Short mmCIF file of C-alpha atoms and ligand atoms in Angstrom, two decimals:
data_model
loop_
_atom_site.label_atom_id
_atom_site.label_comp_id
_atom_site.label_asym_id
_atom_site.label_seq_id
_atom_site.Cartn_x
_atom_site.Cartn_y
_atom_site.Cartn_z
CA MET J 690 23.30 -14.50 -4.43
CA ASN J 691 25.19 -14.78 -7.73
CA ASN J 692 22.93 -13.22 -10.26
CA LYS J 693 23.87 -12.78 -13.86
CA ASN J 694 22.04 -9.75 -15.19
CA TYR J 695 23.14 -8.48 -18.60
CA VAL J 696 22.13 -5.64 -20.84
CA LEU J 697 22.18 -6.30 -24.57
CA VAL J 698 22.57 -3.25 -26.80
CA GLY J 699 22.85 -2.51 -30.48
CA LEU J 700 26.04 -0.53 -31.11
CA GLN J 701 25.16 1.06 -34.44
CA TRP J 702 21.97 2.58 -35.88
CA GLY J 703 19.78 -0.40 -35.03
CA ASP J 704 19.10 -3.57 -37.03
CA GLU J 705 22.27 -5.26 -35.74
CA GLY J 706 20.48 -8.62 -35.44
CA LYS J 707 19.77 -8.39 -31.73
CA GLY J 708 16.71 -10.66 -31.92
CA LYS J 709 18.77 -13.66 -32.92
CA ILE J 710 21.35 -13.12 -30.17
CA VAL J 711 18.66 -12.59 -27.52
CA ASP J 712 16.97 -15.78 -28.70
CA MET J 713 20.26 -17.68 -28.38
CA LEU J 714 21.17 -16.20 -24.98
CA SER J 715 17.68 -16.76 -23.58
CA ARG J 716 18.65 -20.30 -22.64
CA ASP J 717 20.99 -18.85 -20.00
CA PHE J 718 18.46 -16.40 -18.57
CA ASP J 719 15.17 -16.64 -16.71
CA VAL J 720 13.81 -13.23 -17.60
CA VAL J 721 14.09 -11.04 -20.70
CA ALA J 722 12.98 -7.42 -20.41
CA ARG J 723 12.53 -4.65 -22.98
CA TYR J 724 13.39 -1.22 -21.60
CA GLN J 725 12.74 1.40 -24.26
CA GLY J 726 11.21 2.08 -27.65
CA GLY J 727 8.05 0.54 -28.94
CA ALA J 728 6.75 -1.04 -32.10
CA ASN J 729 9.39 0.88 -34.08
CA ALA J 730 11.71 -2.03 -33.30
CA GLY J 731 11.72 -5.14 -35.42
CA HIS J 732 13.46 -8.17 -34.03
CA THR J 733 13.67 -11.00 -36.54
CA ILE J 734 14.05 -14.56 -35.33
CA ILE J 735 14.34 -17.53 -37.66
CA ILE J 736 13.69 -20.91 -36.10
CA ASN J 737 13.88 -23.98 -38.34
CA GLY J 738 13.53 -21.75 -41.37
CA LYS J 739 10.38 -20.01 -40.04
CA LYS J 740 10.76 -16.26 -39.73
CA THR J 741 8.96 -14.25 -37.06
CA VAL J 742 9.35 -10.51 -36.56
CA LEU J 743 8.58 -9.17 -33.11
CA HIS J 744 8.09 -5.47 -32.54
CA LEU J 745 7.22 -5.22 -28.85
CA ILE J 746 7.40 -8.55 -27.06
CA PRO J 747 10.99 -9.52 -26.12
CA SER J 748 12.58 -12.07 -28.44
CA GLY J 749 13.05 -14.34 -25.40
CA ILE J 750 9.42 -15.41 -25.70
CA PHE J 751 10.45 -18.27 -27.99
CA THR J 752 12.38 -19.96 -25.19
CA ASP J 753 10.22 -22.10 -22.89
CA ASN J 754 9.64 -20.88 -19.35
CA ILE J 755 11.26 -17.49 -19.89
CA ILE J 756 9.45 -14.59 -18.28
CA CYS J 757 9.19 -11.59 -20.60
CA ILE J 758 8.76 -8.07 -19.33
CA ILE J 759 7.92 -4.93 -21.27
CA GLY J 760 9.26 -2.19 -19.02
CA ASN J 761 8.10 1.27 -18.01
CA GLY J 762 10.56 2.92 -20.41
CA THR J 763 8.71 1.65 -23.46
CA VAL J 764 5.82 3.28 -25.30
CA ILE J 765 3.10 0.84 -26.29
CA ASP J 766 0.57 0.89 -29.07
CA PRO J 767 -2.14 -1.44 -27.70
CA GLU J 768 -3.30 -2.36 -31.19
CA ALA J 769 0.21 -3.48 -32.19
CA LEU J 770 0.60 -5.36 -28.92
CA ILE J 771 -2.68 -7.22 -29.35
CA SER J 772 -1.77 -8.26 -32.92
CA GLU J 773 1.56 -9.58 -31.69
CA ILE J 774 -0.03 -11.49 -28.81
CA GLU J 775 -2.56 -13.02 -31.21
CA LEU J 776 0.20 -13.98 -33.63
CA LEU J 777 2.17 -15.76 -30.91
CA GLU J 778 -0.94 -17.46 -29.53
CA LYS J 779 -1.74 -18.72 -33.03
CA ASP J 780 1.74 -20.26 -32.98
CA GLY J 781 0.74 -22.14 -29.84
CA LEU J 782 2.57 -19.99 -27.29
CA ALA J 783 0.78 -19.48 -23.97
CA LEU J 784 1.62 -16.01 -22.68
CA THR J 785 -0.31 -15.81 -19.41
CA GLY J 786 2.15 -15.97 -16.54
CA ARG J 787 5.03 -15.42 -18.99
CA LEU J 788 4.36 -11.91 -20.23
CA PHE J 789 4.25 -8.92 -17.89
CA ILE J 790 3.80 -5.33 -19.01
CA SER J 791 4.57 -2.29 -16.92
CA LYS J 792 1.57 -0.26 -15.81
CA ASP J 793 3.90 2.73 -16.06
CA ALA J 794 4.58 2.31 -19.76
CA HIS J 795 3.08 5.13 -21.79
CA ILE J 796 0.34 4.48 -24.32
CA ILE J 797 0.63 5.40 -27.98
CA LEU J 798 -2.74 6.80 -28.98
CA PRO J 799 -3.99 7.29 -32.56
CA TYR J 800 -3.17 11.01 -32.37
CA HIS J 801 0.52 10.20 -31.80
CA LYS J 802 0.70 8.39 -35.13
CA ILE J 803 -1.07 11.28 -36.87
CA ILE J 804 1.42 13.78 -35.43
CA ASP J 805 4.37 11.56 -36.38
CA ALA J 806 3.13 11.59 -39.99
CA ILE J 807 2.57 15.38 -39.93
CA ASN J 808 6.10 15.98 -38.63
CA GLU J 809 7.53 13.64 -41.24
CA SER J 810 5.74 15.47 -44.04
CA LYS J 811 7.66 18.64 -43.17
CA ASN J 812 11.06 19.59 -44.60
CA ASP J 813 13.04 18.65 -41.49
CA LYS J 814 12.15 15.00 -41.79
CA ILE J 815 13.92 12.40 -39.63
CA GLY J 816 12.72 9.31 -41.49
CA THR J 817 10.83 7.88 -38.52
CA THR J 818 8.89 4.63 -38.58
CA LYS J 819 5.67 6.69 -38.19
CA LYS J 820 4.61 4.50 -35.30
CA GLY J 821 3.96 7.50 -33.06
CA ILE J 822 7.08 6.91 -30.97
CA GLY J 823 8.47 10.47 -30.84
CA PRO J 824 5.10 12.14 -30.14
CA ALA J 825 4.35 9.63 -27.35
CA TYR J 826 7.69 10.39 -25.65
CA PHE J 827 7.05 14.09 -26.28
CA ASP J 828 3.82 13.81 -24.23
CA LYS J 829 5.60 11.72 -21.59
CA TYR J 830 8.23 14.39 -20.96
CA ALA J 831 5.67 17.18 -21.25
CA ARG J 832 3.89 15.44 -18.32
CA ARG J 833 0.62 14.91 -20.09
CA GLY J 834 1.26 11.35 -21.33
CA ILE J 835 -1.20 8.57 -20.63
CA LYS J 836 0.04 5.44 -18.89
CA PHE J 837 -1.70 2.11 -18.47
CA SER J 838 -1.91 2.90 -14.74
CA ASP J 839 -4.35 5.67 -15.70
CA PHE J 840 -6.92 2.88 -15.97
CA ASP J 841 -6.87 2.90 -12.16
CA ASN J 842 -8.91 6.11 -12.36
CA ILE J 843 -11.25 6.19 -15.34
CA ARG J 844 -12.61 9.67 -14.65
CA ILE J 845 -9.15 11.23 -14.76
CA LEU J 846 -8.18 9.09 -17.76
CA LYS J 847 -11.17 10.40 -19.75
CA GLU J 848 -10.31 13.97 -18.76
CA LYS J 849 -6.70 13.52 -19.85
CA ILE J 850 -7.69 12.14 -23.24
CA ALA J 851 -10.08 15.07 -23.83
CA LYS J 852 -7.54 17.65 -22.67
CA ASN J 853 -4.73 16.20 -24.80
CA LEU J 854 -6.88 16.02 -27.89
CA LYS J 855 -8.00 19.62 -27.43
CA TYR J 856 -4.40 20.77 -26.97
CA LEU J 857 -3.12 18.87 -29.98
CA THR J 858 -5.84 20.10 -32.31
CA GLU J 859 -4.88 23.61 -31.21
CA ILE J 860 -1.22 23.15 -32.06
CA PHE J 861 -1.95 21.30 -35.31
CA PRO J 862 -5.01 23.27 -36.48
CA ASP J 863 -4.73 22.18 -40.10
CA SER J 864 -5.01 18.48 -39.45
CA GLU J 865 -8.38 17.13 -40.55
CA GLU J 866 -7.38 13.73 -39.21
CA LEU J 867 -6.90 15.12 -35.70
CA LYS J 868 -10.18 17.01 -35.93
CA SER J 869 -11.97 13.81 -36.86
CA LEU J 870 -11.01 12.20 -33.55
CA ASN J 871 -13.26 12.53 -30.54
CA PRO J 872 -12.40 11.80 -26.92
CA GLU J 873 -15.30 9.41 -26.28
CA SER J 874 -14.44 7.06 -29.11
CA LEU J 875 -10.73 7.30 -28.29
CA TYR J 876 -11.55 6.22 -24.75
CA ASN J 877 -13.95 3.49 -25.88
CA ASP J 878 -11.45 2.01 -28.33
CA LEU J 879 -8.68 2.17 -25.77
CA SER J 880 -10.72 0.57 -23.01
CA GLY J 881 -11.81 -2.20 -25.41
CA GLN J 882 -8.13 -2.86 -26.16
CA TYR J 883 -7.19 -2.67 -22.49
CA ALA J 884 -9.82 -5.29 -21.61
CA LYS J 885 -8.06 -7.72 -23.95
CA ILE J 886 -4.66 -7.29 -22.30
CA ASP J 887 -5.29 -6.18 -18.72
CA MET J 888 -4.19 -9.58 -17.35
CA TYR J 889 -0.60 -8.81 -18.44
CA PHE J 890 -0.13 -5.57 -16.47
CA ALA J 891 1.93 -5.34 -13.30
CA GLN J 892 4.20 -2.96 -11.45
CA THR J 893 7.12 -4.57 -13.18
CA GLN J 894 9.69 -2.50 -11.26
CA TYR J 895 8.72 -4.62 -8.21
CA LEU J 896 8.51 -7.82 -10.22
CA ILE J 897 11.98 -7.52 -11.76
CA ASN J 898 13.58 -6.84 -8.37
CA GLU J 899 11.67 -9.72 -6.76
CA LEU J 900 12.83 -12.07 -9.51
CA ILE J 901 16.43 -10.94 -9.00
CA ALA J 902 16.10 -11.42 -5.24
CA GLU J 903 14.96 -15.01 -5.94
CA GLY J 904 18.20 -15.55 -7.86
CA ARG J 905 16.77 -15.33 -11.37
CA ASN J 906 18.97 -13.97 -14.18
CA VAL J 907 17.72 -11.09 -16.26
CA LEU J 908 18.64 -10.13 -19.82
CA LEU J 909 17.71 -6.55 -20.65
CA GLU J 910 16.99 -6.29 -24.35
CA GLY J 911 17.66 -2.94 -25.97
CA ALA J 912 15.90 -1.92 -29.15
CA GLN J 913 17.35 0.33 -31.90
CA GLY J 914 21.00 1.21 -31.31
CA ALA J 915 23.45 3.45 -29.46
CA LEU J 916 23.79 5.89 -32.36
CA LEU J 917 20.02 6.46 -32.28
CA ASP J 918 20.10 7.30 -28.55
CA VAL J 919 18.34 10.57 -27.73
CA ASP J 920 21.33 11.71 -25.63
CA PHE J 921 24.32 10.11 -27.33
CA GLY J 922 23.18 9.51 -30.89
CA THR J 923 23.29 11.62 -34.02
CA TYR J 924 20.73 14.10 -32.69
CA PRO J 925 18.23 15.11 -34.07
CA TYR J 926 18.38 12.03 -36.30
CA ILE J 927 17.63 9.69 -33.43
CA THR J 928 14.81 7.80 -31.82
CA SER J 929 13.27 9.41 -28.72
CA SER J 930 14.53 7.05 -26.03
CA ASN J 931 17.76 5.70 -24.52
CA PRO J 932 18.78 2.42 -26.16
CA THR J 933 22.19 2.72 -24.45
CA SER J 934 22.76 0.53 -21.41
CA GLY J 935 21.86 3.24 -18.87
CA GLY J 936 18.34 3.17 -20.28
CA ALA J 937 17.96 -0.37 -18.95
CA CYS J 938 17.86 0.98 -15.39
CA THR J 939 15.43 3.84 -15.91
CA GLY J 940 13.37 1.73 -18.30
CA THR J 941 12.76 -1.24 -15.98
CA GLY J 942 13.66 -0.30 -12.42
CA ILE J 943 16.69 -2.60 -12.27
CA PRO J 944 19.30 -0.77 -10.18
CA PRO J 945 22.76 -0.15 -11.75
CA THR J 946 24.30 -2.18 -8.92
CA LYS J 947 22.49 -5.28 -10.17
CA ILE J 948 23.93 -5.21 -13.70
CA ASN J 949 26.87 -7.54 -14.28
CA GLY J 950 27.74 -7.05 -17.92
CA VAL J 951 26.84 -5.47 -21.23
CA ILE J 952 26.74 -7.40 -24.49
CA GLY J 953 27.18 -5.19 -27.53
CA ILE J 954 25.84 -6.31 -30.90
CA VAL J 955 27.63 -5.13 -34.00
CA LYS J 956 27.10 -6.00 -37.64
CA ALA J 957 30.25 -6.87 -39.61
CA TYR J 958 29.44 -3.71 -41.61
CA THR J 959 27.13 -0.76 -40.99
CA THR J 960 23.55 0.07 -41.97
CA ARG J 961 21.12 2.84 -41.22
CA VAL J 962 17.49 3.53 -42.11
CA GLY J 963 16.04 7.00 -42.14
CA GLU J 964 17.84 10.30 -42.48
CA GLY J 965 21.02 11.45 -40.76
CA PRO J 966 24.80 11.33 -41.08
CA PHE J 967 26.55 8.08 -41.96
CA PRO J 968 30.28 8.67 -42.65
CA THR J 969 31.07 5.22 -44.09
CA GLU J 970 27.98 4.99 -46.31
CA LEU J 971 28.74 3.40 -49.69
CA PHE J 972 27.11 4.67 -52.86
CA ASP J 973 28.95 2.23 -55.13
CA ASP J 974 28.51 -1.41 -56.13
CA ASN J 975 29.89 -2.58 -52.79
CA GLY J 976 27.02 -0.81 -50.99
CA LYS J 977 24.49 -2.37 -53.36
CA LYS J 978 26.06 -5.79 -52.94
CA ILE J 979 25.93 -5.60 -49.13
CA ALA J 980 22.26 -4.53 -49.30
CA GLU J 981 21.38 -7.37 -51.65
CA ILE J 982 23.22 -10.18 -49.89
CA GLY J 983 22.30 -8.89 -46.44
CA ALA J 984 18.62 -8.40 -47.44
CA GLU J 985 18.90 -4.97 -45.90
CA PHE J 986 15.30 -3.88 -45.70
CA GLY J 987 13.71 -2.53 -42.50
CA ALA J 988 11.94 -5.22 -40.45
CA THR J 989 9.27 -2.69 -39.39
CA THR J 990 8.82 -0.48 -42.42
CA GLY J 991 10.31 -2.51 -45.29
CA ARG J 992 12.41 0.55 -46.27
CA PRO J 993 15.79 -0.17 -47.93
CA ARG J 994 18.65 0.32 -45.49
CA ARG J 995 21.66 2.45 -46.35
CA CYS J 996 24.83 0.31 -46.22
CA GLY J 997 28.51 0.99 -45.58
CA TRP J 998 31.77 -0.36 -44.14
CA LEU J 999 32.24 -0.92 -40.45
CA ASP J 1000 33.01 2.35 -38.66
CA LEU J 1001 35.37 1.68 -35.76
CA VAL J 1002 35.38 5.30 -34.58
CA ALA J 1003 31.63 5.03 -34.05
CA LEU J 1004 31.94 1.52 -32.62
CA LYS J 1005 34.55 2.51 -30.05
CA TYR J 1006 32.37 5.44 -29.00
CA ALA J 1007 29.38 3.09 -28.58
CA VAL J 1008 31.48 0.54 -26.67
CA THR J 1009 32.67 3.29 -24.32
CA ILE J 1010 29.31 4.86 -23.46
CA ASN J 1011 27.64 1.48 -23.01
CA GLY J 1012 30.44 -0.13 -20.98
CA VAL J 1013 30.40 -3.13 -23.31
CA THR J 1014 32.07 -6.20 -21.80
CA GLU J 1015 31.68 -8.59 -24.76
CA LEU J 1016 30.74 -8.28 -28.40
CA ALA J 1017 28.55 -10.30 -30.72
CA MET J 1018 29.30 -9.84 -34.40
CA THR J 1019 26.38 -10.52 -36.70
CA LYS J 1020 25.89 -10.99 -40.44
CA SER J 1021 29.58 -11.80 -40.95
CA ASP J 1022 28.62 -14.16 -43.80
CA VAL J 1023 27.25 -11.22 -45.81
CA LEU J 1024 30.87 -10.26 -46.54
CA ASP J 1025 31.85 -13.80 -47.66
CA SER J 1026 32.23 -12.86 -51.34
CA PHE J 1027 34.07 -9.52 -51.05
CA GLU J 1028 37.68 -9.53 -52.27
CA GLU J 1029 38.48 -6.42 -50.26
CA ILE J 1030 36.84 -5.32 -47.03
CA LYS J 1031 37.43 -1.98 -45.35
CA VAL J 1032 37.01 -0.61 -41.86
CA CYS J 1033 37.13 3.03 -40.89
CA THR J 1034 39.79 3.69 -38.25
CA HIS J 1035 39.81 7.51 -38.18
CA TYR J 1036 38.08 10.53 -39.58
CA GLU J 1037 39.70 13.44 -41.35
CA LEU J 1038 38.15 16.72 -40.28
CA ASN J 1039 39.37 20.05 -41.61
CA GLY J 1040 42.80 18.59 -42.38
CA GLU J 1041 43.14 16.95 -38.97
CA VAL J 1042 42.90 13.25 -38.20
CA ILE J 1043 40.55 12.44 -35.31
CA ASP J 1044 39.43 9.21 -33.65
CA THR J 1045 36.46 10.55 -31.68
CA PHE J 1046 32.84 10.65 -32.79
CA PRO J 1047 31.70 14.28 -33.19
CA SER J 1048 28.44 15.19 -31.43
CA ASN J 1049 27.29 17.51 -34.14
CA PRO J 1050 25.56 15.58 -36.93
CA PHE J 1051 26.40 18.27 -39.45
CA THR J 1052 30.10 17.92 -38.61
CA LEU J 1053 29.72 14.17 -39.10
CA ASP J 1054 28.30 14.89 -42.51
CA TYR J 1055 31.58 16.25 -43.74
CA VAL J 1056 34.18 14.08 -42.01
CA ASN J 1057 36.18 11.90 -44.40
CA PRO J 1058 36.57 8.31 -43.22
CA VAL J 1059 40.14 6.94 -43.25
CA TYR J 1060 40.08 3.23 -44.05
CA LYS J 1061 42.20 0.18 -43.35
CA SER J 1062 41.85 -2.46 -46.00
CA PHE J 1063 41.54 -6.23 -45.39
CA LYS J 1064 41.79 -9.15 -47.76
CA GLY J 1065 38.37 -10.80 -48.01
CA TRP J 1066 38.00 -14.41 -46.88
CA MET J 1067 36.16 -15.44 -50.10
CA THR J 1068 34.69 -18.55 -48.52
CA ASP J 1069 31.46 -19.50 -46.72
CA LEU J 1070 31.57 -18.89 -42.99
CA LYS J 1071 28.26 -20.69 -42.46
CA GLY J 1072 28.54 -24.29 -41.37
CA ASN J 1073 31.67 -23.79 -39.24
CA LYS J 1074 31.21 -24.73 -35.63
CA GLU J 1075 34.56 -23.67 -34.16
CA TYR J 1076 36.28 -20.31 -34.29
CA SER J 1077 39.59 -22.03 -35.01
CA SER J 1078 38.17 -23.56 -38.20
CA LEU J 1079 37.28 -20.16 -39.66
CA ASN J 1080 39.32 -18.66 -42.48
CA GLN J 1081 42.45 -16.78 -41.33
CA ASN J 1082 41.48 -13.59 -43.21
CA PHE J 1083 38.21 -13.47 -41.30
CA ARG J 1084 40.01 -14.04 -38.02
CA SER J 1085 42.41 -11.18 -38.81
CA TYR J 1086 39.37 -8.96 -39.33
CA VAL J 1087 37.93 -10.00 -35.96
CA ASP J 1088 41.33 -9.61 -34.22
CA PHE J 1089 41.72 -6.08 -35.50
CA ILE J 1090 38.25 -5.06 -34.29
CA GLU J 1091 38.83 -6.59 -30.86
CA LYS J 1092 42.15 -4.78 -30.47
CA TYR J 1093 40.73 -1.48 -31.68
CA VAL J 1094 37.82 -1.43 -29.22
CA ASN J 1095 39.59 -3.48 -26.55
CA VAL J 1096 36.66 -5.83 -26.01
CA PRO J 1097 36.50 -9.53 -26.99
CA VAL J 1098 34.17 -10.75 -29.71
CA LYS J 1099 32.46 -13.67 -28.01
CA TYR J 1100 29.73 -14.59 -30.49
CA ILE J 1101 29.90 -14.69 -34.28
CA SER J 1102 26.75 -15.13 -36.31
CA THR J 1103 27.43 -16.81 -39.66
CA GLY J 1104 23.92 -17.06 -41.09
CA PRO J 1105 20.31 -16.16 -40.37
CA ASP J 1106 19.20 -19.37 -38.65
CA ARG J 1107 19.24 -19.96 -34.90
CA ALA J 1108 21.93 -22.62 -35.43
CA ASP J 1109 24.36 -20.39 -37.37
CA ILE J 1110 26.41 -19.13 -34.46
CA ILE J 1111 29.94 -19.65 -33.16
CA ILE J 1112 30.91 -19.07 -29.56
CA LYS J 1113 34.53 -18.02 -29.41
P1 IMP R 2594 11.25 6.56 -34.62
O1 IMP R 2594 11.91 5.68 -33.62
O2 IMP R 2594 10.13 5.88 -35.36
O3 IMP R 2594 10.84 7.88 -34.06
O4 IMP R 2594 12.33 6.90 -35.76
C1 IMP R 2594 13.47 7.70 -35.49
C2 IMP R 2594 14.71 7.17 -36.21
O5 IMP R 2594 15.05 5.91 -35.65
C3 IMP R 2594 14.51 6.92 -37.70
O6 IMP R 2594 15.72 7.17 -38.37
C4 IMP R 2594 14.18 5.44 -37.76
O7 IMP R 2594 14.48 4.88 -39.01
C5 IMP R 2594 15.10 4.94 -36.67
N1 IMP R 2594 14.64 3.66 -36.10
C6 IMP R 2594 13.64 3.46 -35.23
N2 IMP R 2594 13.53 2.17 -34.91
C7 IMP R 2594 14.50 1.53 -35.57
C8 IMP R 2594 14.93 0.17 -35.61
O8 IMP R 2594 14.41 -0.72 -34.94
N3 IMP R 2594 16.00 -0.08 -36.41
C9 IMP R 2594 16.63 0.87 -37.12
N4 IMP R 2594 16.27 2.15 -37.09
C10 IMP R 2594 15.22 2.48 -36.33
#
């Protein structure tokens, strides 16, 4: 059986434009599965000028007949999921038989969002999306998390909710919001929500393997980005899951032996939302110009994104740990009107030149990026259909990146619409 199962990962700090690429690639796949994160993600898809932002449901849902899976590695806020389902249904999409959600995914309860906000109000703030993501994973790894499969035993589910609430009010004794919650209404609200979505639940680890055995091709859609990975990112300024390609296995039940390739998504420059180190961040007019032209505001929170030049040290690191086999470069058109464009090729650290990405975020805070300068292409990329018709200065930029990371750039996005894409 010749399956084609690919993982798609963001190679920076998220917001690389993965939604658009997943939407485009969906035509070649039968199944699209999310493997980590939750409603902290925001995947924007623009079809015929109409913009939709998805937070939980895979972007593949816009392609007819695609099966979408939300895997066990995700954390799900039922309220957010229901709103998204209703939004898609209003658009005329029928989800029954197309959407499957893992019974092993953990549930984000109201207390997780309260704790996220409490943590963020402290001095050591991370700049989270306040969607309860970190606290839900915290409970998961502390072995007291609540999964959708807990609905198989209501008595134990009720006990778990009561026990968790008691524990959390003990460790956050000053929170009036936590104190105002009670286990009965938490359960009642949750079971009301569950009743609206219970038809979507399955043991998706079986489903995904059965689909593969039938010869169906699976695209595993990562959320956030490699540099926000809990293990490999700029810890502690990270999200609490594994967006890197390895997370696709633990987050869905697809075995490593069934993965055939990894598509890495990289913006033509770099952005980040939230706190944490960002060596190539620009504080000058170039940074402002990128933010303005690129409309760099968070799809989930609306926060302005920090902007900077492309960091090849970070990109090569991300390519290495993800095993990227092909690249998609997004938002290339945002740089259309820059006379000079820079990429970071090395860092200077304590008088030494290095080309590896330091693990310690505080070290990263004081590395000096060493740049290579490129002549801007000063022309619109949008509208071109062939790589060969693109401006030579742009192609030199792409060539350099490919050589540096030793992976081909296969897709180039030249505008926000579904149609603005070149396959090289
Ligand atoms: P959390 O995932 O809400 O816990 O936030 C942790 C960090 O990840 C913060 O810096 C967020 O801004 C960042 N983050 C989470 N989701 C996204 C995303 O989809 N794009 C970009 N950054 C994200």
